[in-house]
Every structure is written in C-alpha cells, then in structure tokens.
PDB file of C-alpha atoms in Angstrom:
ATOM      1  CA  MET A   1     299.687  18.993  90.422  1.00  0.00           C
ATOM      2  CA  LYS A   2     302.387  20.755  92.461  1.00  0.00           C
ATOM      3  CA  LYS A   3     302.250  23.828  90.211  1.00  0.00           C
ATOM      4  CA  GLY A   4     298.477  24.050  90.616  1.00  0.00           C
ATOM      5  CA  LEU A   5     298.801  23.787  94.378  1.00  0.00           C
ATOM      6  CA  LEU A   6     301.454  26.528  94.413  1.00  0.00           C
ATOM      7  CA  PHE A   7     299.364  28.861  92.230  1.00  0.00           C
ATOM      8  CA  GLY A   8     296.277  28.145  94.355  1.00  0.00           C
ATOM      9  CA  LEU A   9     298.191  28.979  97.532  1.00  0.00           C
ATOM     10  CA  ILE A  10     299.481  32.239  96.045  1.00  0.00           C
ATOM     11  CA  ALA A  11     296.015  33.195  94.789  1.00  0.00           C
ATOM     12  CA  ALA A  12     294.427  32.428  98.172  1.00  0.00           C
ATOM     13  CA  SER A  13     297.002  34.522 100.034  1.00  0.00           C
ATOM     14  CA  LEU A  14     296.465  37.461  97.653  1.00  0.00           C
ATOM     15  CA  ILE A  15     292.691  37.273  98.088  1.00  0.00           C
ATOM     16  CA  LEU A  16     292.907  37.046 101.880  1.00  0.00           C
ATOM     17  CA  GLY A  17     295.409  39.913 101.978  1.00  0.00           C
ATOM     18  CA  THR A  18     293.176  42.102  99.841  1.00  0.00           C
ATOM     19  CA  LEU A  19     290.120  41.340 101.979  1.00  0.00           C
ATOM     20  CA  SER A  20     291.949  42.098 105.221  1.00  0.00           C
ATOM     21  CA  MET A  21     293.258  45.403 103.815  1.00  0.00           C
ATOM     22  CA  LYS A  22     289.737  46.363 102.717  1.00  0.00           C
ATOM     23  CA  ARG A  23     288.356  45.624 106.202  1.00  0.00           C
ATOM     24  CA  ALA A  24     291.118  47.670 107.844  1.00  0.00           C
ATOM     25  CA  MET A  25     290.335  50.794 105.813  1.00  0.00           C
ATOM     26  CA  PRO A  26     287.833  53.278 107.288  1.00  0.00           C
ATOM     27  CA  ASP A  27     284.673  54.106 105.348  1.00  0.00           C
ATOM     28  CA  SER A  28     285.112  56.290 102.266  1.00  0.00           C
ATOM     29  CA  LYS A  29     283.772  59.803 102.589  1.00  0.00           C
ATOM     30  CA  GLU A  30     282.657  62.672 100.364  1.00  0.00           C
ATOM     31  CA  GLU A  31     285.449  65.094 101.219  1.00  0.00           C
ATOM     32  CA  ARG A  32     283.725  68.456 100.798  1.00  0.00           C
ATOM     33  CA  ILE A  33     280.687  67.807 102.946  1.00  0.00           C
ATOM     34  CA  TYR A  34     282.531  65.601 105.459  1.00  0.00           C
ATOM     35  CA  GLN A  35     285.134  68.319 106.094  1.00  0.00           C
ATOM     36  CA  ALA A  36     282.387  70.940 106.489  1.00  0.00           C
ATOM     37  CA  ILE A  37     280.535  68.777 109.036  1.00  0.00           C
ATOM     38  CA  LYS A  38     283.700  67.670 110.833  1.00  0.00           C
ATOM     39  CA  ILE A  39     284.308  71.242 112.007  1.00  0.00           C
ATOM     40  CA  TYR A  40     281.250  70.898 114.254  1.00  0.00           C
ATOM     41  CA  SER A  41     281.955  67.333 115.418  1.00  0.00           C
ATOM     42  CA  PRO A  42     282.857  67.113 119.120  1.00  0.00           C
ATOM     43  CA  TYR A  43     285.491  64.442 118.465  1.00  0.00           C
ATOM     44  CA  ILE A  44     289.109  65.050 117.490  1.00  0.00           C
ATOM     45  CA  LEU A  45     292.077  62.756 117.007  1.00  0.00           C
ATOM     46  CA  GLU A  46     295.027  63.534 119.219  1.00  0.00           C
ATOM     47  CA  LYS A  47     298.486  62.192 118.495  1.00  0.00           C
ATOM     48  CA  ARG A  48     300.301  60.679 121.433  1.00  0.00           C
ATOM     49  CA  ILE A  49     303.465  58.672 121.861  1.00  0.00           C
ATOM     50  CA  GLY A  50     301.629  55.346 122.021  1.00  0.00           C
ATOM     51  CA  GLY A  51     299.410  56.039 119.013  1.00  0.00           C
ATOM     52  CA  LEU A  52     296.189  58.018 118.690  1.00  0.00           C
ATOM     53  CA  ALA A  53     293.600  59.114 121.231  1.00  0.00           C
ATOM     54  CA  ILE A  54     290.055  60.282 120.525  1.00  0.00           C
ATOM     55  CA  VAL A  55     289.099  63.330 122.595  1.00  0.00           C
ATOM     56  CA  ASP A  56     285.549  64.516 123.209  1.00  0.00           C
ATOM     57  CA  LYS A  57     285.744  68.332 123.146  1.00  0.00           C
ATOM     58  CA  ARG A  58     282.580  68.641 125.240  1.00  0.00           C
ATOM     59  CA  ASP A  59     283.953  67.047 128.411  1.00  0.00           C
ATOM     60  CA  GLY A  60     287.617  66.298 127.652  1.00  0.00           C
ATOM     61  CA  LYS A  61     287.077  62.539 127.923  1.00  0.00           C
ATOM     62  CA  LYS A  62     289.732  60.519 126.075  1.00  0.00           C
ATOM     63  CA  GLU A  63     289.476  57.112 124.465  1.00  0.00           C
ATOM     64  CA  LYS A  64     292.667  55.281 123.644  1.00  0.00           C
ATOM     65  CA  PRO A  65     291.807  52.558 121.115  1.00  0.00           C
ATOM     66  CA  SER A  66     294.530  50.465 119.566  1.00  0.00           C
ATOM     67  CA  ALA A  67     296.206  51.875 116.476  1.00  0.00           C
ATOM     68  CA  ASN A  68     294.350  49.591 114.084  1.00  0.00           C
ATOM     69  CA  GLU A  69     290.954  50.462 115.640  1.00  0.00           C
ATOM     70  CA  ALA A  70     291.353  54.250 116.046  1.00  0.00           C
ATOM     71  CA  PHE A  71     289.844  55.315 112.722  1.00  0.00           C
ATOM     72  CA  HIS A  72     287.020  52.765 112.915  1.00  0.00           C
ATOM     73  CA  ARG A  73     286.158  53.942 116.435  1.00  0.00           C
ATOM     74  CA  MET A  74     286.262  57.578 115.286  1.00  0.00           C
ATOM     75  CA  ASP A  75     283.812  56.708 112.488  1.00  0.00           C
ATOM     76  CA  GLU A  76     281.498  54.979 114.994  1.00  0.00           C
ATOM     77  CA  LEU A  77     281.490  58.007 117.299  1.00  0.00           C
ATOM     78  CA  GLU A  78     280.884  60.432 114.429  1.00  0.00           C
ATOM     79  CA  LYS A  79     278.033  58.287 113.076  1.00  0.00           C
ATOM     80  CA  THR A  80     276.363  58.226 116.492  1.00  0.00           C
ATOM     81  CA  TRP A  81     276.801  61.980 116.887  1.00  0.00           C
ATOM     82  CA  GLY A  82     275.479  62.564 113.348  1.00  0.00           C
ATOM     83  CA  LYS A  83     272.286  60.597 113.959  1.00  0.00           C
ATOM     84  CA  ASN A  84     271.521  62.793 116.962  1.00  0.00           C
ATOM     85  CA  TYR A  85     272.700  66.222 115.814  1.00  0.00           C
ATOM     86  CA  LEU A  86     272.365  66.295 112.014  1.00  0.00           C
ATOM     87  CA  SER A  87     269.237  66.521 109.909  1.00  0.00           C
ATOM     88  CA  VAL A  88     268.508  67.079 106.235  1.00  0.00           C
ATOM     89  CA  GLU A  89     265.945  69.621 105.104  1.00  0.00           C
ATOM     90  CA  GLY A  90     265.642  70.021 101.374  1.00  0.00           C
ATOM     91  CA  ASN A  91     269.142  70.633 100.005  1.00  0.00           C
ATOM     92  CA  GLN A  92     270.723  71.522 103.346  1.00  0.00           C
ATOM     93  CA  VAL A  93     272.241  69.682 106.265  1.00  0.00           C
ATOM     94  CA  LEU A  94     271.300  71.279 109.571  1.00  0.00           C
ATOM     95  CA  ILE A  95     273.767  70.943 112.418  1.00  0.00           C
ATOM     96  CA  MET A  96     271.938  71.089 115.723  1.00  0.00           C
ATOM     97  CA  GLY A  97     273.310  72.072 119.127  1.00  0.00           C
ATOM     98  CA  GLU A  98     272.661  70.649 122.587  1.00  0.00           C
ATOM     99  CA  ASN A  99     269.429  72.652 123.026  1.00  0.00           C
ATOM    100  CA  ASN A 100     268.087  71.653 119.591  1.00  0.00           C
ATOM    101  CA  GLN A 101     269.004  75.015 118.054  1.00  0.00           C
ATOM    102  CA  THR A 102     270.465  75.220 114.550  1.00  0.00           C
ATOM    103  CA  ILE A 103     274.193  75.975 114.672  1.00  0.00           C
ATOM    104  CA  ALA A 104     274.955  75.804 110.954  1.00  0.00           C
ATOM    105  CA  LYS A 105     273.509  74.945 107.570  1.00  0.00           C
ATOM    106  CA  ILE A 106     275.560  73.260 104.863  1.00  0.00           C
ATOM    107  CA  PHE A 107     274.338  73.115 101.280  1.00  0.00           C
ATOM    108  CA  ILE A 108     274.261  69.666  99.629  1.00  0.00           C
ATOM    109  CA  GLN A 109     275.731  70.099  96.146  1.00  0.00           C
ATOM    110  CA  THR A 110     275.551  66.634  94.575  1.00  0.00           C
ATOM    111  CA  GLN A 111     273.578  63.418  94.769  1.00  0.00           C
ATOM    112  CA  LYS A 112     276.758  61.632  95.936  1.00  0.00           C
ATOM    113  CA  GLU A 113     276.884  63.909  98.980  1.00  0.00           C
ATOM    114  CA  ARG A 114     273.235  63.121  99.749  1.00  0.00           C
ATOM    115  CA  GLU A 115     273.946  59.378  99.468  1.00  0.00           C
ATOM    116  CA  PHE A 116     277.015  59.766 101.704  1.00  0.00           C
ATOM    117  CA  LEU A 117     274.879  61.451 104.393  1.00  0.00           C
ATOM    118  CA  LYS A 118     272.336  58.657 104.175  1.00  0.00           C
ATOM    119  CA  ASN A 119     274.909  55.839 104.233  1.00  0.00           C
ATOM    120  CA  PHE A 120     277.450  57.246 106.698  1.00  0.00           C
ATOM    121  CA  TYR A 121     275.345  59.213 109.186  1.00  0.00           C
ATOM    122  CA  GLY A 122     272.035  57.440 108.589  1.00  0.00           C
ATOM    123  CA  ILE A 123     270.116  60.660 107.935  1.00  0.00           C
TER     124      ILE A 123
END
C-alpha cells in the first residue's frame, strides 16, 4: 500500500511537471519560412537587465512582460500582425505594407510550411 502510494505520487509529479513544461514552451515553428517572415515583422526582442522587452519598430513602443511570458506574448503579437499583413496566394506568402502594397513574396516549399502558416498565423 505504501509503495503504491509512493509510486503514484512520483508518477503524478512527473506528469504535472511534463505538462507545465509543455505549456511554458512557445509554439513550434517551421524555421525556414518563419525566419524569412520574421525579417518583416515589426516586433523585436530586446535584452535588458530585468529580462526581455518587446519593441515595436514602427513607433518604438516597448512592452515588458515577465520572463516566463515574453515568448508567448511575442507569439501573440506576431500572430495578430500576420493575420493583418500576410496572405497566401498559390505557393507564395505575400507580405503587405501599411498601404496594402506587397513588400515581399516568399515561396512555400513544403506542405508543413503551408500548415504552419495556417496554424500559427491563421492564413
């Protein structure tokens, strides 16, 4: 009885630890297309003494989320920006500017990249 309780407690702590680590991780990304799009994103991470700050390059506005929320907040901002300024036409991602002009076109190479665009940016 005591051994079963001990093993149950250990198993429960491992499961809860794994779930909390999974929640703390930012969304997975397709590296090639994410890095190509990120160049045009108006948000950058800035290191500071107290942690990380998110800077909007358009107006210089800074957000200072807590260290454990910085990457999740960055993902939220990039997703919102992507819904407004990215579109898919055929096998290309179009990056639009403020006046609805096309700034860049990025070729979609794989189906995984297309699924990433749909799941992450909602386009």
